[in-house]
Amino acid sequence: MQTFFGLVSVLIVFVWLGGKQVFPLQPICDLRVLDHFVREARDSVVIMRGSRGGCGAMKSYFVPLTSVDFAFWEHIDVQELAVEVQTGLSLLVQALSTAMKAVSNSRLANALDNNISNIHSLSQILHSLDLQHARSTVLPDDSAPASTQTQEVSSLPELLQVQSSFLRGKVRLLLSAAPACQRQNS
Amino acid sequence: MTKMSDRLKIVFMLCVAFVTTGGQHFESKVAQLLQDETEDIKCFVELKDLTCFWEEEEERNDLQYTFTYSYENKNKMACVVSSLSLLASNKTVFFCKLPKTPFFTTLDVQVFRDGRMLYSRSLNAENYLFLDPPRNLTVLSSGKEGQLNVSWLPPLLKYMDDSMIYEVRYAVEGSNMGKVEVIKVSTMLVLLGLQSDTRYKVWVRVKPDGVAYKGYWSAWTEPVLGVTQPSDLDPLIMVLVLFIGLILCLLSMTVILSHHKFLLKKLWPDIPTPEHKFPGLFTVYKGDFKEWMSQNNSSMWGRSVQVYTEELPSPLEVLSEVSLTSHGTSQREERKPVEEDEEKESERSDSGLTDRWREPPQAHWLMEQLRALQENPQSLSQSLLVQSHDTYVTLNQNSQGDGEREVDDVFEETLPLQTLFTTTGTTSLSTSHSDLGSLQQSSGSGRLSSQSSFEYPNQTWPPKGPGYTYMAVADSGVSMDYSPMSSSRITELGRHRMYTNDYKNEIFLHKWPLFGEHNKSGSESCMGPVW
């Protein structure tokens, strides 16, 4: 009986700790990781140009907006940016998965699959930055309407271009401006 | 009032200065791209603003142009066109600066003139960064020889410090040959391998690294001079070191020269040669020992002890003694050709045993002698004539009793046996040497037939046994090696004096039945002692 109660108490303690997130992830602030993903996204573009029928079927994909202007950079709202980045990454994953199924070239399909896994890794990196508010508000129909957050492209080359621009622009800016990384650098 | 006007003037001057500086940079960039860029409408980003310009040869008014741009499926937006006259090349360009340049998206720009589209281009602004040169370039001499510390500040751009790549160029002042070092992200560099005590010029330029941002190389900074440290070696010290080195060299040379013989002997020892013991052997006779022996035979006897010291003494056993009519000629006989012997045989046969044992006796003569011995053993004197049909050995008499014998024990012991032998029916031994080496001549017959024959009186021995046995052996232990068919080894020296001759003695078997028990076919062993 006593052992039973002891075990139960230990279990309760663990559950409470898990909820409290006593062991946070170490923030991953090294931009070279992102640069690696950017290079692999560029490789997909090269493979696509070199393969026959690389364009695939003409489909419409909903992809995030990628534009960033430096005026915006001067007054960055990290939380808002985090929401944008998370939404955009999920949209990209959906679009890339759809395109991968339509592509016949195995090499290109492998490259697209690699891009998808890279985006998943990016999500983990952003999670390590402890952007609490971003997690809670990652909903497509929250805050801004989806149309203002997305754009439509009609071919795989455009999709890959959007992916490259998004990674180099908004995602990179968020990693540079994240408070956890700022604390590390300073 | 005056204060306000002064302030306004200062502000105006600053603005002008800022504009001119910016304009200088701007103008230089435009001028550079005019040469390098091939597109009709050339664009670059300076200070986060995209500028697109085009060249026009004819005299035009800037109002005639319309510049529009759009991105992300948005509506087209217009941009104000301005003109710029390049002083250096005396050209006029029209340009437009986008007020809020969107990055990481595809921009579509178009230029219209009088309603007609002149140029069109789609580009991503982040790929055409044209940065300003690095700031605050400083060159300092490091503490070490041949090194310079170079450091600078990156151009003013937010969030781009880690995306930059720098190029450092350095050259000796006044020289056109420069070297270039590429460095990523870091804003300082240590130049290595430079000449000491030399003035160097250093330049730096910057470019985006090409991963997130791309662009053109910036202009070179103004050159900055740096001086490397002088070399540590003081000339005075160098002179002293050389002087001391010279003195040490002289001392060592003196020592070497004074003891050069000793050193030479140590380093290059002389190979010992036996030449001093064999005068003329190598110089006159060129190593031909036989020739040398033949020439020096007579003179060698006096020193034969010295000559044959290395050779194994051949033990002899005196088997019997034969009395001779005359003595005093117990020297070694020189071997002579068979032809000569045959001539003298007749003399021999008449005189019987003589002590001049020059000619090899014939078989019948020897037979007679042996029979005489058999009959009269007492007739044996100290001297023993041992003669075989073909081969015999002339032995020196021992010193026992006979004074005229010039035998001495030393001689007996040390001198090798002299073999005088001829082969029956085969080539005769032409050599006259009673040398050990002469045995090789017997190989013509293939075997030393009747090489060894010795008197072995089975009955009597002279009471005054000399203490040795005579033995006719074809060869000594050493010389037998020359003969291919026979070999003999001196198995034991000293008291027993045993000889083992492994050769066939066929003639013995045939003609010397007396010695049948002693002469065995195939091998023969000479046993002693007699007494």
XYZ file of C-alpha atoms in Angstrom:
717
model
C 0.000 0.000 0.000
C 2.722 2.370 0.914
C 4.669 1.504 -2.228
C 1.561 2.063 -4.289
C 1.060 5.533 -2.892
C 4.739 6.268 -3.424
C 4.524 5.317 -7.069
C 1.416 7.374 -7.579
C 3.019 10.423 -6.022
C 6.046 10.072 -8.257
C 3.816 9.836 -11.287
C 1.950 12.960 -10.281
C 5.186 14.823 -9.874
C 6.314 13.843 -13.349
C 3.054 14.860 -14.969
C 3.197 18.210 -13.238
C 6.742 18.749 -14.359
C 5.887 17.841 -17.914
C 3.141 20.348 -17.924
C 5.382 23.002 -16.501
C 8.063 22.381 -19.018
C 10.809 22.413 -16.494
C 13.290 21.289 -19.067
C 13.114 23.816 -21.915
C 14.887 23.221 -25.171
C 18.102 24.975 -25.858
C 17.459 27.690 -28.422
C 18.964 26.968 -31.780
C 20.152 30.299 -33.039
C 22.841 29.248 -35.476
C 21.838 30.638 -38.827
C 24.076 28.187 -40.614
C 21.414 25.547 -40.102
C 18.933 27.741 -41.946
C 21.528 28.428 -44.615
C 21.837 24.694 -45.119
C 18.095 24.422 -45.690
C 18.197 27.375 -48.065
C 20.897 25.688 -50.141
C 18.886 22.487 -50.352
C 15.832 24.433 -51.483
C 17.985 25.924 -54.209
C 19.138 22.436 -55.197
C 15.538 21.488 -55.810
C 15.226 24.367 -58.240
C 18.312 23.186 -60.102
C 17.082 19.599 -60.267
C 13.716 20.745 -61.453
C 15.243 22.747 -64.281
C 17.348 19.781 -65.318
C 14.621 17.160 -65.348
C 12.066 16.524 -68.024
C 8.539 17.231 -67.088
C 9.834 18.880 -63.973
C 7.164 21.407 -64.003
C 4.655 18.701 -63.307
C 1.000 19.168 -63.623
C -0.218 22.715 -63.594
C -1.750 22.999 -60.227
C -2.524 25.924 -58.048
C -0.815 26.065 -54.714
C -1.545 28.360 -51.837
C 1.686 29.666 -50.527
C 2.566 32.348 -47.989
C 3.619 35.848 -48.766
C 7.325 36.291 -48.734
C 7.961 39.984 -49.070
C 9.864 41.807 -46.372
C 10.848 45.418 -46.488
C 13.494 46.986 -44.344
C 11.113 49.499 -42.929
C 9.296 46.579 -41.473
C 12.582 45.283 -40.184
C 13.212 48.446 -38.257
C 10.169 47.816 -36.138
C 9.799 44.104 -36.007
C 6.957 42.605 -34.069
C 8.470 39.257 -33.228
C 5.228 37.668 -32.183
C 3.429 38.666 -35.312
C 6.318 37.530 -37.380
C 6.391 34.221 -35.586
C 2.733 33.654 -36.432
C 3.360 34.480 -40.032
C 6.309 32.130 -40.203
C 4.517 29.201 -38.619
C 1.521 29.601 -40.887
C 3.650 29.969 -43.915
C 5.694 26.877 -43.124
C 2.590 24.733 -42.777
C 1.266 26.045 -46.071
C 4.535 25.222 -47.763
C 4.500 21.688 -46.418
C 1.035 21.141 -47.842
C 1.954 22.533 -51.218
C 5.200 20.574 -51.450
C 3.458 17.340 -50.524
C 0.877 17.883 -53.250
C 3.593 18.646 -55.788
C 5.667 15.617 -54.783
C 2.805 13.285 -55.575
C 2.397 14.787 -59.019
C 6.084 14.650 -59.939
C 7.269 11.626 -61.965
C 11.020 12.194 -61.678
C 12.286 10.237 -58.673
C 15.256 12.505 -58.097
C 13.063 15.575 -57.945
C 10.621 13.767 -55.700
C 13.447 12.943 -53.309
C 14.566 16.558 -53.309
C 11.058 17.731 -52.501
C 10.817 15.177 -49.735
C 14.060 16.529 -48.339
C 12.639 20.049 -48.383
C 9.599 18.897 -46.466
C 11.710 17.313 -43.750
C 13.799 20.495 -43.566
C 10.674 22.535 -42.949
C 9.712 20.165 -40.143
C 13.148 20.710 -38.632
C 12.631 24.457 -38.916
C 9.430 24.127 -36.945
C 11.398 22.404 -34.217
C 13.998 25.157 -34.261
C 11.327 27.799 -33.901
C 9.830 25.816 -31.062
C 13.196 25.928 -29.340
C 13.067 29.723 -29.457
C 10.240 29.567 -26.992
C 7.843 31.701 -28.960
C 4.912 30.991 -26.682
C 2.489 33.341 -28.217
C 3.159 32.024 -31.628
C 2.224 28.531 -30.604
C -1.003 29.546 -29.134
C -2.152 31.610 -32.067
C -1.179 29.402 -34.929
C -4.579 29.169 -36.479
C -5.343 29.923 -40.076
C -8.507 31.819 -39.370
C -7.133 33.812 -36.484
C -6.109 37.488 -36.554
C -5.582 38.223 -40.243
C -7.659 36.612 -42.949
C -6.019 33.868 -44.868
C -6.170 35.660 -48.196
C -3.950 38.415 -47.017
C -1.490 35.912 -45.761
C -1.342 33.735 -48.830
C -0.876 33.975 -52.502
C -1.587 31.561 -55.279
C 0.965 30.144 -57.633
C 0.217 27.888 -60.551
C 3.432 25.913 -61.173
C 6.141 24.051 -59.368
C 8.943 26.514 -60.307
C 6.968 29.317 -58.731
C 6.320 27.190 -55.665
C 10.024 26.470 -55.227
C 10.846 30.134 -55.702
C 8.369 31.052 -52.991
C 9.875 28.454 -50.672
C 13.371 29.853 -51.207
C 12.245 33.444 -50.693
C 10.277 32.596 -47.597
C 13.186 30.809 -45.948
C 15.681 33.499 -46.771
C 13.383 36.352 -45.807
C 10.902 35.927 -43.057
C 12.248 32.822 -41.420
C 15.749 34.208 -41.323
C 14.599 37.524 -39.976
C 12.687 35.780 -37.212
C 15.738 33.709 -36.224
C 17.903 36.821 -36.187
C 15.417 38.875 -34.211
C 14.231 36.212 -31.753
C 14.740 37.331 -28.164
C 16.324 34.060 -27.140
C 18.995 34.512 -29.753
C 19.415 38.161 -28.939
C 20.148 37.235 -25.331
C 22.745 34.771 -26.492
C 24.479 37.199 -28.767
C 24.589 40.117 -26.379
C 18.069 85.812 -35.934
C 21.728 85.341 -36.737
C 21.810 82.201 -34.649
C 18.912 80.746 -36.530
C 20.441 81.576 -39.862
C 23.719 80.079 -38.770
C 22.012 76.926 -37.707
C 20.149 76.704 -40.946
C 23.336 77.173 -42.836
C 25.039 74.420 -40.880
C 22.156 72.060 -41.467
C 22.136 72.897 -45.127
C 25.846 72.303 -45.390
C 25.495 68.966 -43.634
C 22.697 67.962 -45.943
C 24.726 68.912 -48.930
C 27.676 67.055 -47.588
C 25.548 64.009 -46.908
C 24.007 64.132 -50.314
C 27.307 64.603 -52.020
C 28.818 61.747 -50.116
C 25.882 59.633 -50.854
C 25.952 60.901 -54.349
C 29.589 60.081 -54.693
C 28.989 56.589 -53.602
C 25.888 56.438 -55.711
C 27.599 57.894 -58.714
C 30.523 55.554 -58.457
C 28.209 52.592 -58.216
C 26.243 53.720 -61.191
C 29.436 54.249 -63.138
C 30.739 50.837 -62.218
C 27.521 49.054 -63.136
C 27.363 50.883 -66.382
C 30.538 49.088 -67.333
C 29.895 45.703 -65.758
C 26.171 45.075 -66.034
C 24.822 43.858 -69.341
C 21.123 44.302 -68.716
C 19.344 47.219 -70.302
C 17.829 48.307 -67.056
C 20.345 47.991 -64.277
C 19.270 47.661 -60.689
C 21.043 47.558 -57.388
C 20.192 47.932 -53.759
C 21.929 50.587 -51.770
C 20.994 51.201 -48.167
C 17.902 49.005 -48.402
C 16.528 50.884 -51.384
C 16.392 49.433 -54.857
C 17.602 51.753 -57.598
C 17.050 50.971 -61.224
C 18.650 53.094 -63.937
C 19.132 53.107 -67.646
C 21.321 55.005 -70.019
C 20.076 57.267 -72.722
C 22.248 58.712 -75.415
C 19.939 61.214 -76.867
C 18.951 64.307 -75.101
C 15.793 63.442 -73.301
C 13.670 64.906 -70.641
C 13.120 62.792 -67.582
C 9.446 63.611 -67.661
C 9.008 61.491 -70.700
C 9.631 58.334 -68.764
C 7.245 56.313 -66.611
C 8.558 53.735 -64.196
C 6.197 51.140 -62.723
C 6.736 48.142 -60.534
C 4.607 45.467 -58.952
C 5.057 42.375 -56.768
C 3.021 39.596 -55.260
C 0.147 40.096 -57.649
C -0.456 43.548 -56.353
C -1.339 46.594 -58.366
C 1.319 48.427 -60.199
C 2.940 51.286 -58.433
C 4.731 54.207 -59.962
C 8.139 55.566 -59.198
C 9.555 59.039 -59.836
C 12.229 59.151 -62.512
C 15.287 61.334 -62.041
C 18.298 62.044 -64.157
C 21.975 62.059 -63.331
C 24.913 63.309 -65.319
C 28.112 61.348 -64.822
C 31.038 63.710 -64.749
C 33.668 61.103 -65.395
C 32.197 59.602 -68.546
C 30.014 62.537 -69.528
C 26.940 60.339 -69.749
C 23.374 60.833 -68.622
C 21.379 58.159 -66.837
C 17.764 58.036 -65.670
C 17.007 56.258 -62.482
C 14.259 55.515 -60.024
C 14.479 54.673 -56.334
C 11.757 52.467 -54.969
C 10.602 53.991 -51.711
C 9.709 50.814 -49.918
C 11.608 48.039 -51.568
C 10.076 44.647 -50.906
C 12.684 41.935 -50.504
C 12.373 38.197 -50.935
C 9.735 38.564 -53.555
C 9.739 38.891 -57.300
C 9.583 42.452 -58.519
C 8.345 43.317 -61.986
C 9.692 46.664 -63.175
C 8.802 48.390 -66.424
C 9.926 51.571 -68.075
C 7.638 53.354 -70.456
C 8.488 56.243 -72.717
C 5.764 58.130 -74.332
C 3.322 55.363 -73.551
C 5.452 52.674 -75.087
C 7.234 50.099 -72.946
C 10.940 50.545 -73.206
C 12.365 48.074 -70.725
C 10.985 45.326 -68.528
C 12.613 43.179 -65.928
C 11.722 40.720 -63.110
C 14.101 40.456 -60.223
C 14.412 39.737 -56.529
C 15.827 42.761 -54.808
C 17.846 40.782 -52.232
C 20.023 39.410 -55.032
C 21.420 42.755 -56.113
C 22.970 44.212 -53.040
C 25.633 46.759 -53.742
C 27.201 47.424 -50.383
C 29.338 50.304 -49.318
C 32.993 49.602 -48.592
C 33.992 48.543 -45.081
C 34.633 51.290 -42.577
C 37.513 52.162 -40.314
C 40.210 50.045 -41.892
C 43.269 49.858 -39.625
C 46.600 48.129 -40.187
C 48.861 47.507 -37.221
C 52.141 45.741 -36.845
C 51.859 42.635 -34.751
C 54.567 41.655 -32.307
C 55.985 39.047 -34.625
C 58.165 39.400 -37.637
C 56.570 39.466 -41.063
C 52.995 39.896 -39.807
C 50.394 42.629 -39.914
C 47.084 42.879 -38.073
C 44.272 44.170 -40.304
C 40.843 45.053 -38.905
C 37.775 46.924 -40.142
C 34.092 47.510 -39.519
C 31.304 46.135 -41.734
C 29.001 48.482 -43.605
C 25.940 49.649 -41.780
C 23.304 47.020 -42.387
C 21.085 45.350 -39.939
C 20.824 41.609 -39.689
C 23.373 41.113 -42.404
C 26.657 40.978 -40.529
C 26.794 37.222 -40.684
C 26.126 37.095 -44.388
C 29.146 39.008 -45.576
C 32.363 37.961 -47.191
C 35.452 40.184 -47.348
C 38.429 40.416 -49.602
C 41.722 41.857 -48.351
C 44.313 42.998 -50.853
C 47.861 43.903 -49.838
C 51.006 44.875 -51.698
C 54.380 46.382 -51.020
C 54.228 50.140 -51.315
C 55.053 51.120 -54.830
C 54.633 47.640 -56.229
C 51.794 46.495 -58.434
C 51.993 42.874 -57.428
C 49.395 42.310 -54.746
C 47.962 39.317 -52.986
C 44.360 38.719 -52.035
C 42.944 37.001 -48.974
C 39.280 36.041 -48.657
C 37.672 35.944 -45.246
C 34.089 35.195 -44.207
C 32.109 37.023 -41.568
C 35.125 37.961 -39.460
C 36.244 41.574 -39.620
C 39.900 41.078 -38.793
C 42.782 39.255 -40.405
C 46.470 38.594 -39.703
C 48.656 38.790 -42.780
C 51.515 36.295 -42.700
C 54.673 35.750 -44.647
C 55.474 39.378 -45.202
C 58.862 40.937 -45.632
C 60.302 42.476 -42.537
C 60.770 46.185 -42.201
C 58.642 46.900 -45.278
C 55.771 49.275 -45.925
C 52.597 47.618 -47.161
C 49.354 48.987 -48.603
C 46.122 47.244 -47.641
C 42.630 47.433 -49.215
C 39.377 45.720 -48.227
C 36.037 45.190 -49.953
C 32.830 43.383 -49.086
C 30.088 41.355 -50.764
C 27.101 39.294 -49.585
C 28.035 35.657 -49.205
C 25.389 34.442 -51.643
C 23.287 32.224 -49.380
C 20.551 34.543 -48.190
C 21.728 37.662 -50.025
C 23.578 38.150 -53.244
C 25.160 41.144 -54.835
C 28.143 42.917 -56.349
C 31.571 43.492 -54.859
C 31.822 46.794 -53.117
C 34.421 49.365 -54.031
C 37.877 49.055 -52.450
C 38.506 51.101 -49.364
C 41.116 53.776 -49.400
C 44.539 52.140 -48.945
C 46.005 52.099 -45.490
C 49.740 51.822 -44.911
C 51.347 49.453 -42.458
C 54.970 48.748 -41.637
C 56.238 45.310 -40.660
C 58.668 44.786 -37.853
C 62.344 44.811 -38.644
C 64.126 41.543 -38.472
C 65.451 40.405 -35.138
C 68.932 39.721 -36.347
C 71.109 42.700 -35.628
C 73.833 43.194 -38.233
C 76.464 43.399 -35.534
C 75.381 40.081 -34.134
C 75.436 38.574 -37.588
C 78.992 39.776 -38.122
C 80.101 38.394 -34.784
C 78.490 35.049 -35.466
C 80.203 34.835 -38.820
C 83.528 35.775 -37.312
C 83.282 33.143 -34.610
C 82.202 30.582 -37.155
C 85.233 31.397 -39.258
C 87.568 30.994 -36.321
C 86.033 27.661 -35.433
C 86.436 26.489 -38.998
C 90.075 27.449 -39.025
C 90.699 25.641 -35.754
C 89.033 22.501 -36.932
C 90.970 22.615 -40.192
C 94.217 22.949 -38.293
C 93.404 19.993 -36.092
C 92.379 17.878 -39.036
C 95.487 18.713 -41.019
C 97.820 18.028 -38.140
C 96.298 14.650 -37.450
C 95.198 13.794 -40.885
C 97.136 10.610 -41.015
C 95.674 9.336 -37.805
C 92.197 10.283 -38.845
C 92.633 8.765 -42.228
C 93.716 5.521 -40.664
C 90.715 5.528 -38.429
C 88.237 6.367 -41.107
C 89.778 4.526 -43.985
C 91.879 1.702 -42.579
C 94.329 0.037 -44.834
C 93.434 -3.367 -45.977
C 96.256 -5.664 -44.873
C 98.041 -7.430 -47.663
C 100.472 -10.261 -47.436
C 102.660 -8.611 -49.984
C 105.473 -7.879 -47.610
C 105.960 -11.530 -46.969
C 105.869 -12.482 -50.604
C 108.234 -10.105 -52.256
C 107.567 -9.777 -55.901
C 104.601 -12.093 -55.913
C 102.079 -9.434 -56.753
C 104.279 -7.009 -58.540
C 106.390 -9.242 -60.753
C 104.438 -12.421 -61.047
C 101.004 -10.905 -60.652
C 99.828 -13.379 -58.189
C 101.026 -16.477 -59.911
C 102.262 -18.364 -56.974
C 103.772 -21.206 -58.912
C 105.901 -18.970 -60.984
C 106.913 -17.099 -57.984
C 107.775 -20.250 -56.181
C 109.819 -21.526 -59.013
C 111.840 -18.409 -59.150
C 112.267 -18.088 -55.512
C 112.542 -21.675 -54.633
C 116.154 -21.695 -53.790
C 116.076 -18.569 -51.876
C 112.950 -19.504 -50.146
C 114.270 -22.442 -48.296
C 116.085 -20.317 -45.944
C 112.891 -18.697 -45.118
C 110.628 -21.526 -45.724
C 109.789 -21.639 -42.162
C 108.410 -18.231 -42.430
C 106.638 -18.998 -45.643
C 104.843 -22.043 -44.535
C 103.974 -21.032 -41.098
C 100.328 -20.735 -42.007
C 100.186 -24.054 -43.632
C 99.391 -27.096 -41.775
C 102.348 -29.189 -41.153
C 102.067 -32.456 -42.807
C 102.749 -35.294 -40.544
C 104.982 -37.936 -41.833
C 105.571 -41.318 -40.606
C 108.755 -42.996 -41.248
C 108.034 -46.513 -42.173
C 111.450 -47.737 -42.829
C 114.856 -46.636 -43.557
C 116.994 -47.591 -46.327
C 120.666 -47.344 -46.097
C 122.301 -45.351 -48.662
C 125.727 -45.507 -49.992
C 126.188 -41.867 -49.908
C 124.655 -39.288 -47.751
C 124.419 -35.724 -47.626
C 122.030 -35.355 -50.343
C 118.866 -35.568 -48.607
C 117.518 -32.413 -49.823
C 114.383 -32.253 -51.596
C 114.590 -33.195 -55.100
C 113.169 -31.032 -57.588
C 110.796 -32.714 -59.741
C 111.829 -33.223 -63.252
C 110.079 -34.334 -66.268
C 109.745 -37.954 -66.843
C 111.889 -37.748 -69.836
C 114.774 -36.578 -67.837
C 114.213 -39.203 -65.294
C 114.257 -41.896 -67.759
C 117.616 -40.872 -68.888
C 119.028 -41.145 -65.503
C 117.339 -44.236 -64.599
C 120.016 -46.322 -65.847
C 122.388 -44.681 -63.467
C 120.065 -45.224 -60.659
C 119.468 -48.742 -61.337
C 123.086 -49.401 -61.227
C 123.810 -47.585 -58.101
C 120.817 -48.855 -56.458
C 119.449 -46.760 -53.800
C 120.962 -43.469 -53.767
C 120.289 -40.593 -51.752
C 119.856 -38.456 -54.687
C 116.293 -39.006 -55.243
C 115.768 -37.022 -58.201
C 114.579 -39.353 -60.757
C 111.578 -41.391 -60.111
C 112.606 -45.018 -60.291
C 111.084 -47.548 -62.448
C 108.955 -50.244 -61.103
C 111.417 -53.037 -61.362
C 114.098 -51.093 -59.744
C 112.005 -50.364 -56.800
C 111.014 -53.887 -56.592
C 114.582 -54.847 -56.346
C 115.142 -52.419 -53.627
C 112.325 -53.694 -51.631
C 113.428 -57.214 -51.975
C 116.787 -56.146 -50.847
C 115.202 -54.673 -47.867
C 113.310 -57.752 -47.188
C 116.420 -59.766 -47.237
C 118.552 -57.409 -45.329
C 116.635 -55.348 -43.009
C 119.672 -54.310 -41.169
C 120.941 -52.724 -44.186
C 118.582 -50.071 -43.537
C 120.193 -46.992 -42.479
C 118.703 -43.992 -41.200
C 117.927 -42.889 -44.566
C 115.120 -44.427 -46.207
C 114.493 -44.360 -49.765
C 110.936 -44.620 -50.459
C 110.260 -44.714 -53.990
C 107.235 -45.732 -55.735
C 106.607 -46.548 -59.156
C 105.138 -43.329 -59.979
C 105.088 -41.195 -57.000
C 107.227 -40.880 -54.096
C 107.948 -38.482 -51.474
C 111.317 -37.367 -50.627
C 111.602 -36.791 -47.047
C 114.086 -35.033 -45.158
C 116.047 -37.200 -42.845
C 115.649 -36.703 -39.275
C 118.447 -35.602 -37.180
C 118.910 -38.913 -35.595
C 122.374 -40.039 -36.120
C 123.260 -38.432 -39.295
C 125.013 -35.279 -39.003
C 125.274 -34.657 -42.579
C 121.623 -34.719 -42.780
C 120.487 -31.366 -42.413
C 117.305 -32.402 -41.002
C 116.063 -30.724 -38.017
C 113.012 -31.385 -36.166
C 111.598 -28.137 -36.966
C 112.144 -28.704 -40.541
C 110.582 -32.034 -40.362
C 107.598 -30.828 -38.669
C 106.960 -27.771 -40.551
C 107.975 -28.512 -44.020
C 105.404 -30.049 -46.072
C 105.895 -33.159 -47.898
C 107.311 -32.909 -51.250
C 105.729 -35.028 -53.720
C 107.390 -36.082 -56.807
C 105.193 -38.073 -58.828
C 104.459 -38.977 -62.307
C 101.574 -40.781 -63.620
C 101.997 -43.866 -65.601
C 100.832 -43.727 -69.075
C 99.516 -40.310 -68.677
C 100.852 -36.926 -68.683
C 103.798 -36.524 -66.585
C 104.187 -33.906 -64.154
C 106.199 -31.350 -65.771
C 106.509 -29.124 -62.891
C 109.642 -29.302 -61.010
C 108.246 -27.922 -57.907
C 108.008 -30.135 -55.041
C 105.300 -27.964 -53.906
C 102.009 -28.874 -52.656
C 100.427 -27.121 -55.484
C 101.996 -29.355 -57.974
C 99.568 -32.047 -57.230
C 96.984 -30.584 -59.345
C 98.837 -31.701 -62.336
C 97.974 -35.181 -61.556
C 94.434 -34.622 -62.349
C 95.118 -35.362 -65.931
C 94.797 -38.952 -65.267
C 91.802 -38.529 -63.270
C 93.240 -40.221 -60.390
C 96.399 -40.380 -58.707
C 97.245 -43.785 -59.782
C 99.939 -45.176 -57.807
C 100.206 -41.938 -56.200
C 101.100 -43.182 -52.969
C 103.340 -45.975 -52.439
C 105.310 -46.439 -49.500
C 107.593 -48.847 -48.142
C 106.107 -50.627 -45.379
C 108.389 -53.264 -44.253
C 106.295 -55.494 -42.284
C 108.970 -57.049 -40.321
C 111.801 -55.130 -39.152
C 112.382 -51.715 -38.261
C 115.666 -50.325 -37.624
C 116.454 -50.485 -34.008
C 117.409 -46.998 -34.082
C 114.186 -46.263 -35.386
C 114.247 -42.798 -36.170
C 110.954 -42.585 -34.703
C 109.115 -41.814 -37.732
C 107.898 -43.597 -40.663
C 108.509 -42.682 -44.115
C 105.598 -42.599 -46.139
C 105.125 -41.935 -49.694
C 102.138 -39.947 -50.052
C 101.064 -38.306 -53.089
C 100.191 -35.164 -51.468
C 99.831 -33.429 -48.276
C 96.703 -32.514 -46.687
C 96.575 -29.119 -48.226
C 97.565 -29.933 -51.702
C 95.153 -32.708 -52.055
C 92.489 -30.211 -52.382
C 93.665 -29.336 -55.771
C 93.147 -32.698 -57.075
C 89.636 -33.412 -58.056
C 89.738 -37.054 -57.566
C 91.533 -37.346 -54.381
C 91.343 -35.801 -51.107
C 93.332 -36.310 -48.116
C 92.954 -34.912 -44.759
C 95.311 -34.698 -42.022
C 93.158 -36.196 -39.486
C 95.494 -35.988 -36.662
C 98.609 -34.213 -36.129
C 101.109 -34.814 -33.570
C 101.871 -38.165 -32.207
C 99.821 -40.292 -34.418
C 100.435 -38.504 -37.586
C 97.816 -40.235 -39.424
C 97.175 -39.643 -42.982
C 94.089 -40.527 -44.761
C 94.251 -40.526 -48.453
C 91.171 -41.261 -50.287
C 92.389 -42.220 -53.607
C 92.817 -45.343 -55.472
C 95.989 -47.100 -55.708
C 95.443 -49.569 -58.362
C 99.021 -50.105 -59.152
C 99.646 -50.971 -55.655
C 97.171 -53.680 -55.850
C 98.666 -55.033 -58.934
C 102.308 -54.664 -58.385
C 102.744 -54.470 -54.801
C 101.198 -57.440 -53.337
C 103.473 -56.951 -50.480
C 101.470 -54.082 -49.434
C 98.179 -55.531 -50.216
C 97.230 -55.656 -46.684
C 97.982 -52.088 -46.331
C 96.831 -50.791 -49.557
C 93.264 -51.042 -50.013
C 91.484 -50.141 -53.082
C 89.713 -46.990 -52.812
C 91.268 -45.820 -49.693
C 94.433 -45.955 -48.013
C 95.344 -45.097 -44.602
C 98.780 -44.675 -43.425
C 99.146 -45.734 -39.997
C 101.836 -45.320 -37.649
C 103.659 -45.200 -35.437
C 106.365 -47.539 -36.159
C 108.158 -47.658 -32.994
